[in-house]
Coordinates of C-alpha atoms in Angstrom, one line a residue:
M18 CA 79.1 90.0 121.2
K19 CA 75.7 90.6 119.4
T20 CA 76.1 94.5 120.2
R21 CA 79.7 94.3 118.9
M22 CA 78.4 92.8 115.6
S23 CA 75.8 95.4 115.0
Q24 CA 78.4 98.0 115.9
F25 CA 80.7 96.3 113.0
F26 CA 77.9 96.5 110.4
T27 CA 77.4 100.3 111.2
D28 CA 81.2 101.1 111.2
I29 CA 82.3 99.1 108.2
R30 CA 80.9 101.8 106.2
Q31 CA 84.2 103.8 106.8
P32 CA 86.8 103.4 104.2
Y33 CA 89.8 102.6 106.4
L34 CA 87.7 99.7 108.2
R35 CA 86.9 98.3 104.6
A36 CA 90.6 98.7 103.8
L37 CA 91.6 96.7 106.9
L38 CA 89.1 94.1 106.4
L39 CA 89.9 93.3 102.9
L40 CA 93.5 92.8 103.7
S41 CA 92.7 90.7 106.7
L42 CA 90.9 88.4 104.4
V43 CA 93.7 87.7 101.9
P44 CA 94.8 84.3 103.6
L45 CA 91.3 83.0 103.0
F46 CA 91.5 83.2 99.3
P47 CA 93.6 81.8 96.3
E48 CA 96.7 83.6 95.3
Y49 CA 95.1 85.3 92.3
I50 CA 92.5 86.7 94.6
A51 CA 94.9 88.3 96.8
F52 CA 95.9 90.7 94.3
V53 CA 92.4 91.9 93.8
L54 CA 91.8 92.3 97.4
V55 CA 95.0 94.4 97.8
L56 CA 93.9 96.8 95.0
C57 CA 90.5 97.3 96.5
A58 CA 91.9 98.1 99.9
L59 CA 94.3 100.4 98.2
L60 CA 91.2 102.2 96.7
F61 CA 89.5 102.5 100.2
A62 CA 93.0 103.6 101.7
I63 CA 93.5 106.2 99.3
K64 CA 90.1 107.7 99.9
D65 CA 90.7 107.6 103.6
V66 CA 93.9 109.4 103.5
R67 CA 92.4 112.2 101.1
T68 CA 89.3 112.7 103.3
N69 CA 91.6 113.2 106.3
K70 CA 94.1 115.2 104.3
R71 CA 97.1 113.2 105.6
S72 CA 100.5 112.7 104.2
I73 CA 102.2 109.4 103.1
K74 CA 104.0 107.8 105.7
V75 CA 106.6 105.0 104.8
G76 CA 108.4 104.5 108.2
S77 CA 112.0 103.2 108.8
I78 CA 111.2 99.3 108.1
G79 CA 109.4 100.5 105.0
K80 CA 112.6 102.1 103.3
L81 CA 114.5 99.3 104.1
L82 CA 111.9 96.8 102.4
M83 CA 112.2 99.3 99.5
V84 CA 115.7 99.0 99.3
F85 CA 115.3 95.2 99.0
C86 CA 112.7 95.4 96.5
A87 CA 115.0 97.5 94.4
Y88 CA 117.9 95.3 94.7
Q89 CA 115.7 92.2 93.6
T90 CA 114.9 94.1 90.5
F91 CA 118.6 94.8 90.1
T92 CA 119.1 91.0 90.2
C93 CA 117.3 90.7 86.9
I94 CA 120.4 91.9 85.2
I95 CA 122.5 88.8 86.4
S96 CA 119.7 86.4 86.7
T97 CA 119.9 83.2 84.7
R98 CA 116.1 83.7 84.3
P99 CA 115.7 87.5 84.0
L100 CA 111.8 87.4 83.2
H101 CA 111.4 85.0 86.1
S102 CA 113.3 87.4 88.3
L103 CA 111.6 90.5 86.9
A104 CA 108.0 88.9 87.9
T105 CA 109.2 88.0 91.4
S106 CA 110.5 91.5 91.9
L107 CA 107.1 92.9 90.6
M108 CA 105.2 90.8 93.2
W109 CA 107.4 92.2 96.0
W110 CA 106.7 95.7 94.7
F111 CA 102.9 95.1 94.4
F112 CA 102.6 93.7 98.0
L113 CA 104.8 96.5 99.5
L114 CA 101.5 98.5 98.7
A115 CA 100.0 96.3 101.6
Y116 CA 102.5 97.7 104.0
L117 CA 102.1 101.2 103.0
I118 CA 98.4 100.7 103.4
L119 CA 98.6 99.3 107.1
V120 CA 101.3 101.9 108.2
N121 CA 99.0 104.9 107.0
L122 CA 95.6 103.5 108.2
I123 CA 96.6 102.2 111.7
N124 CA 97.5 105.4 113.3
T125 CA 95.8 104.9 116.5
R126 CA 95.6 102.3 119.0
D127 CA 92.1 101.5 118.4
R128 CA 92.7 100.8 114.8
L129 CA 95.5 98.6 115.7
D130 CA 93.3 96.6 118.0
T131 CA 90.7 96.5 115.2
F132 CA 92.9 94.9 112.8
L133 CA 94.4 92.6 115.3
L134 CA 90.7 91.5 115.8
Y135 CA 90.4 90.8 111.9
L136 CA 93.7 89.0 111.9
T137 CA 93.1 86.8 114.8
S138 CA 89.6 85.8 113.4
V139 CA 91.0 85.0 109.9
A140 CA 93.8 82.8 111.4
A141 CA 91.3 81.0 113.5
L142 CA 89.1 80.2 110.6
V143 CA 92.0 79.1 108.7
G144 CA 92.9 76.7 111.7
L145 CA 89.1 75.7 111.9
I146 CA 89.0 74.6 108.3
A147 CA 92.3 72.6 108.8
C148 CA 90.7 70.9 111.8
V149 CA 87.7 69.7 109.7
Q150 CA 89.8 68.8 106.8
Y151 CA 91.9 66.8 109.0
R152 CA 88.9 65.1 110.5
I153 CA 87.4 64.4 107.1
N154 CA 90.6 63.1 105.7
Y155 CA 90.9 60.6 108.6
F156 CA 87.4 59.2 107.8
I157 CA 87.6 59.0 104.1
D158 CA 91.3 57.7 104.1
G159 CA 92.4 60.4 101.6
N160 CA 92.7 64.1 101.1
T161 CA 89.8 66.6 100.6
G162 CA 92.3 69.0 98.9
S163 CA 91.9 72.9 98.9
P164 CA 88.3 74.1 99.3
W165 CA 89.1 76.5 96.2
Q166 CA 89.9 73.5 93.8
W167 CA 86.8 74.1 91.8
L168 CA 87.9 77.9 91.2
D169 CA 91.5 76.9 90.3
K170 CA 90.3 74.6 87.6
L171 CA 88.2 77.3 85.8
I172 CA 91.2 80.1 86.3
Y173 CA 94.4 78.2 85.8
P174 CA 93.7 76.9 82.3
Y175 CA 93.3 80.7 81.2
I176 CA 96.8 81.6 82.7
N177 CA 98.7 78.7 81.5
F178 CA 99.3 77.1 84.8
D179 CA 99.0 73.4 85.4
I180 CA 97.3 72.0 88.3
V181 CA 99.2 69.6 90.4
Q182 CA 97.6 67.4 92.8
L183 CA 100.3 66.3 95.4
G184 CA 99.4 63.4 97.7
F185 CA 99.5 64.7 101.3
S186 CA 97.6 61.7 102.9
D187 CA 95.9 63.1 105.9
R188 CA 97.8 66.4 106.3
A189 CA 95.5 69.6 106.2
Y190 CA 96.3 72.8 104.5
S191 CA 93.0 74.8 104.7
T192 CA 92.7 77.5 102.1
F193 CA 96.5 77.4 101.2
D194 CA 98.3 75.2 98.5
N195 CA 99.9 72.8 100.9
P196 CA 100.5 72.0 104.5
N197 CA 103.8 73.4 104.8
I198 CA 102.6 76.9 103.5
M199 CA 99.8 77.0 105.7
A200 CA 102.2 76.2 108.7
K201 CA 104.6 79.1 107.4
Y202 CA 101.3 81.5 107.5
L203 CA 99.9 80.4 110.9
V204 CA 103.5 80.5 112.5
M205 CA 104.0 84.2 111.2
V206 CA 100.6 85.3 112.7
A207 CA 100.4 83.2 115.8
P208 CA 102.7 85.7 118.0
F209 CA 100.1 88.4 117.2
V210 CA 97.2 86.2 117.8
A211 CA 98.8 85.4 121.3
C212 CA 99.3 89.2 121.9
F213 CA 95.4 89.7 121.2
N214 CA 94.7 87.3 123.9
F215 CA 96.7 88.8 126.5
I216 CA 96.0 92.7 126.1
E217 CA 93.5 93.8 128.4
R218 CA 90.0 93.7 126.8
R219 CA 86.3 93.1 127.8
D220 CA 85.0 89.6 128.8
N221 CA 82.9 89.2 125.7
L222 CA 86.0 89.2 123.8
R223 CA 88.2 87.1 126.0
I224 CA 86.6 83.7 125.4
Y225 CA 86.6 84.4 121.7
S226 CA 90.1 85.4 121.5
R227 CA 91.3 82.1 123.7
I228 CA 89.3 80.0 121.0
C229 CA 90.9 81.7 118.4
L230 CA 94.6 81.1 119.8
F231 CA 93.6 77.4 120.1
L232 CA 92.4 77.1 116.4
T233 CA 95.5 78.8 115.4
F234 CA 97.6 76.2 117.2
A235 CA 95.6 73.3 115.9
G236 CA 95.9 74.5 112.3
V237 CA 99.7 74.2 112.8
I238 CA 99.3 70.8 114.6
F239 CA 97.2 69.3 111.8
S240 CA 99.7 70.5 109.0
F241 CA 102.2 68.0 110.3
S242 CA 104.8 70.6 109.6
R243 CA 107.9 69.8 111.7
G244 CA 109.1 73.5 111.3
G245 CA 105.9 74.6 112.6
Y246 CA 105.9 72.5 115.3
L247 CA 109.2 73.8 116.7
A248 CA 108.1 77.5 116.0
I249 CA 104.9 76.7 118.1
I250 CA 106.7 75.0 121.0
L251 CA 109.0 78.1 121.1
L252 CA 106.1 80.2 121.4
A253 CA 104.1 78.1 123.9
A254 CA 107.2 78.0 126.0
A255 CA 107.6 81.8 125.8
L256 CA 103.9 82.3 127.0
I257 CA 104.6 79.9 129.9
I258 CA 107.7 81.9 130.9
V259 CA 106.3 85.3 130.6
N260 CA 103.0 84.4 132.6
F261 CA 105.1 82.6 135.3
R262 CA 104.1 84.5 138.1
K263 CA 100.5 85.5 137.5
K264 CA 98.9 82.8 135.0
F265 CA 101.5 80.2 135.0
A266 CA 99.1 77.4 136.3
A267 CA 96.3 78.4 133.6
I268 CA 98.7 78.5 130.6
S269 CA 100.4 75.3 131.7
L270 CA 96.9 73.7 132.1
Y271 CA 96.2 74.8 128.6
V272 CA 99.5 73.1 127.2
V273 CA 99.4 69.9 128.9
S274 CA 95.5 69.5 127.9
A275 CA 96.5 70.2 124.3
L276 CA 99.6 67.6 124.4
L277 CA 97.1 65.0 126.1
F278 CA 94.7 65.3 123.3
L279 CA 97.1 65.3 120.4
P280 CA 96.4 62.6 117.9
S281 CA 99.0 59.7 117.8
E282 CA 99.8 60.6 114.3
V283 CA 100.9 64.2 115.5
V284 CA 103.1 62.4 118.2
N285 CA 104.8 60.3 115.5
R286 CA 105.7 63.2 113.5
L287 CA 107.2 64.8 116.3
F288 CA 109.6 62.0 116.9
T289 CA 110.8 62.4 113.3
I290 CA 112.4 65.6 114.2
K291 CA 114.8 63.4 116.6
D292 CA 115.4 61.0 113.7
G293 CA 116.1 64.1 111.1
A294 CA 118.8 65.4 113.6
A295 CA 120.5 62.0 113.7
I296 CA 120.4 62.1 109.8
S297 CA 122.2 65.4 109.9
N298 CA 124.7 64.6 112.7
N299 CA 125.9 61.4 110.7
A300 CA 126.1 63.3 107.6
M301 CA 128.3 66.0 109.2
G302 CA 130.4 63.1 110.8
G303 CA 131.4 62.0 107.4
N304 CA 128.4 59.4 106.7
T305 CA 126.7 59.7 103.6
T306 CA 123.0 60.3 103.9
G307 CA 122.0 57.0 102.7
Q308 CA 124.3 55.6 105.5
A309 CA 122.7 57.7 107.8
L310 CA 119.5 56.3 107.0
N311 CA 120.5 52.6 107.2
N312 CA 122.4 53.1 110.4
T313 CA 119.8 55.2 112.6
L314 CA 116.5 54.5 111.1
I315 CA 115.9 50.6 110.9
P316 CA 113.1 49.5 111.2
L317 CA 110.9 52.2 110.1
T318 CA 107.1 52.6 109.8
P319 CA 105.9 53.8 106.1
E320 CA 104.9 57.3 107.6
Q321 CA 108.6 57.6 109.4
A322 CA 110.2 56.4 106.2
M323 CA 108.5 59.0 104.2
A324 CA 109.3 61.9 106.6
N325 CA 112.9 60.7 107.0
N326 CA 113.5 60.5 103.5
A327 CA 112.3 64.3 103.2
V328 CA 115.0 65.0 105.8
S329 CA 117.6 63.2 103.8
E330 CA 116.7 65.1 100.5
R331 CA 116.5 68.4 102.4
W332 CA 120.2 67.7 103.6
R333 CA 121.3 67.3 100.1
I334 CA 119.6 70.4 99.1
W335 CA 121.2 72.4 101.8
E336 CA 124.6 70.8 100.8
H337 CA 124.2 71.9 97.1
A338 CA 123.0 75.1 98.0
L339 CA 126.0 75.9 100.0
T340 CA 128.3 74.8 97.1
K341 CA 126.5 76.8 94.5
F342 CA 126.4 80.0 96.7
T343 CA 130.3 80.0 96.9
E344 CA 130.4 80.0 93.1
Q345 CA 128.3 83.4 92.9
P346 CA 128.7 84.5 96.6
I347 CA 128.1 88.5 96.0
F348 CA 124.8 88.9 93.8
G349 CA 123.5 85.2 93.6
Y350 CA 121.5 83.8 90.6
G351 CA 118.6 86.1 90.8
A352 CA 115.3 86.7 92.5
G353 CA 112.8 84.0 92.3
T354 CA 112.7 80.2 92.7
Q355 CA 113.2 79.1 89.1
P356 CA 116.9 79.8 89.1
S357 CA 116.9 77.7 92.4
Y358 CA 114.9 75.0 90.7
E359 CA 117.1 74.6 87.8
I360 CA 120.3 74.6 90.3
F361 CA 118.7 71.5 92.2
Q362 CA 117.9 69.8 88.9
E363 CA 121.7 69.3 88.6
I364 CA 121.3 66.7 91.6
H365 CA 118.3 65.3 90.4
V366 CA 115.9 66.9 93.2
K367 CA 112.9 68.7 92.2
A368 CA 113.1 71.6 95.0
A369 CA 111.8 75.0 94.2
H370 CA 113.8 76.6 96.9
S371 CA 116.6 75.5 99.5
H372 CA 114.2 75.0 102.4
N373 CA 116.3 77.4 104.5
I374 CA 115.7 81.2 104.5
V375 CA 119.4 82.2 104.7
L376 CA 120.8 79.7 102.2
Q377 CA 117.8 80.8 99.8
L378 CA 118.4 84.6 100.1
L379 CA 122.2 83.7 99.2
L380 CA 121.2 81.7 96.3
E381 CA 119.0 84.5 95.0
G382 CA 120.7 87.8 96.0
G383 CA 124.1 86.7 97.3
I384 CA 125.6 88.6 100.4
I385 CA 123.8 91.8 99.5
A386 CA 120.4 90.3 100.0
L387 CA 121.0 88.8 103.3
L388 CA 122.6 91.8 104.9
I389 CA 119.6 93.7 103.5
M390 CA 117.2 91.3 105.1
G391 CA 119.3 90.9 108.2
T392 CA 119.1 94.9 108.8
I393 CA 115.2 94.6 108.5
G394 CA 115.4 91.7 111.1
F395 CA 117.5 93.6 113.5
K396 CA 115.2 96.7 113.1
T397 CA 112.1 94.4 113.8
V398 CA 113.8 92.9 116.9
K399 CA 114.9 96.1 118.2
N400 CA 111.4 97.8 118.0
G401 CA 109.9 94.4 119.8
M402 CA 112.5 94.6 122.4
S403 CA 112.1 98.2 123.3
L404 CA 108.3 97.7 124.0
L405 CA 109.1 94.4 125.9
F406 CA 110.9 96.5 128.3
S407 CA 108.7 99.4 128.5
H408 CA 106.5 99.8 131.8
Q409 CA 103.2 99.4 130.1
K410 CA 101.4 96.0 129.9
E411 CA 100.0 96.6 126.4
A412 CA 103.2 97.7 124.9
F413 CA 104.8 94.7 126.7
W414 CA 102.2 92.5 124.6
I415 CA 102.9 94.3 121.3
G416 CA 106.6 93.8 121.8
F417 CA 106.0 90.1 122.6
G418 CA 103.9 89.8 119.3
I419 CA 106.8 91.6 117.5
T420 CA 109.5 89.7 119.0
G421 CA 107.4 86.4 118.8
F422 CA 107.1 86.9 115.1
A423 CA 110.7 87.4 114.4
A424 CA 111.7 84.3 116.5
C425 CA 108.8 82.0 115.1
F426 CA 109.6 83.2 111.7
L427 CA 113.5 82.4 112.0
V428 CA 113.0 79.1 113.6
H429 CA 110.7 77.7 110.6
G430 CA 112.7 79.6 108.2
M431 CA 115.7 77.3 109.2
V432 CA 113.9 74.4 107.7
D433 CA 111.6 76.1 105.2
Y434 CA 111.6 79.2 102.9
P435 CA 108.9 81.6 103.9
F436 CA 108.7 83.7 100.8
S437 CA 107.8 80.9 98.5
T438 CA 104.3 82.1 97.5
P439 CA 102.6 85.6 97.1
K440 CA 100.4 85.0 100.1
L441 CA 103.3 84.3 102.2
V442 CA 105.0 87.4 101.0
F443 CA 101.9 89.5 101.7
T444 CA 101.9 88.0 105.2
F445 CA 105.3 89.1 105.8
F446 CA 104.5 92.6 104.5
T447 CA 101.7 92.8 107.1
M448 CA 103.9 91.6 110.0
M449 CA 106.3 94.3 108.9
A450 CA 103.6 96.9 109.2
L451 CA 102.6 95.8 112.6
A452 CA 106.4 95.8 113.7
E453 CA 106.5 99.5 112.5
Q454 CA 103.1 100.8 114.0
G455 CA 103.0 98.8 117.0
F456 CA 106.5 100.5 118.0
C457 CA 105.3 103.9 116.9
L458 CA 101.7 103.8 118.7
Y459 CA 103.0 102.1 121.9
R460 CA 106.6 103.5 122.4
S461 CA 107.4 105.9 125.3
T462 CA 109.0 109.3 124.7
K463 CA 111.7 110.4 127.0
K464 CA 109.3 112.5 129.1
Q465 CA 106.7 109.8 129.5
Q466 CA 109.7 107.4 130.7
K467 CA 110.8 109.9 132.9
D468 CA 107.5 110.4 134.4
E469 CA 106.8 106.5 134.6
K470 CA 110.0 106.0 136.5
E471 CA 108.9 108.8 138.9
A472 CA 105.9 107.2 139.4
S473 CA 107.0 103.8 140.1
T474 CA 109.7 105.3 142.8
V475 CA 106.9 107.2 144.7
T476 CA 106.1 105.7 148.2
V477 CA 103.1 106.1 150.3

């Protein structure tokens, strides 16, 4: 490890490594610093591209992302809040730069491996901070809040933003604005952290990568995000299945050990998922949400009551979102969360979005937005599945990372909106770049596939 660190400080002088490092550090800093880091990374990327005299690459997923950004700009015309929709559109265009930087700099497998190392390390650091926060919160019987609160108090007054301190009890949220946002970020990157763990590598990184995976999962656990729990459970099950033959015992031992050491607060939070399902089932069966609460959740602890009230309110949001979508099904109400916020004020609920990616896309951009994003999702899954069924071990794990991201993103997106903040939009573009370049770097040509097939049929 010491030799690798020494090599790192020697190599970091190269522009492409500086750009990759700056982009990987974005989740550690506040939203307003994310824009600065991307701009600095862009300058180093331009220098690298000019030095090596390479043409700019966009990629098939990139073209679809540009179509989505252009459509968001178009929705400003019909938006109920055109300036807010324009600002949202400009944010998406800006973070598209991160995608372009990555697809143009990650042009070799070594560069991809390097960026995965950075990505894994940052995710682990976010998870570690969350673990420390949770333990401190437990002892002080309160919440420490974000480590960037001191900087927020200096910056936000100058950009006319109010700081609202929400009470999250003992829930950790590391360097993000709230626990759910941190969970969304970790859920998106966790499949690639797992991918980095199982690609063949030297022993000095194997233990380090295992620790990083553990901390990434721990960050989701201490966020107390039920959507995050569902996504991580899915990812853990997938890891057990794909390692069934060779590493089933080891992976199962990790999972069982983690479950045994779960705090009681986490276990109680998991049980509220079942209670939430009872609420929705009763509501769908004709009972009102209030009746569902009364019929299924008595008696309740204070924690259970708070959690299930959130589920109750979310059901009302989904119901109202679907009703409003039918009024403007083609183009929606305009990009951004402000139009949605005003929609939910009609039912006296303070919600910035519909807590469901499908419903929120329909509200913001109608059927057209959902079709464009669905096409992006289909392309991403197709790239991942192509690598999963390849005959190369490394290609398989890159495919696992891509497909795992798509699955976890969708599962978590059913109960939350993963585009609610700039850093989450940035993370989404980062994952799209990995889906594009991972496929390009590891896909087999027809000739390679023929040679691999012939080699597999050779008998001695």
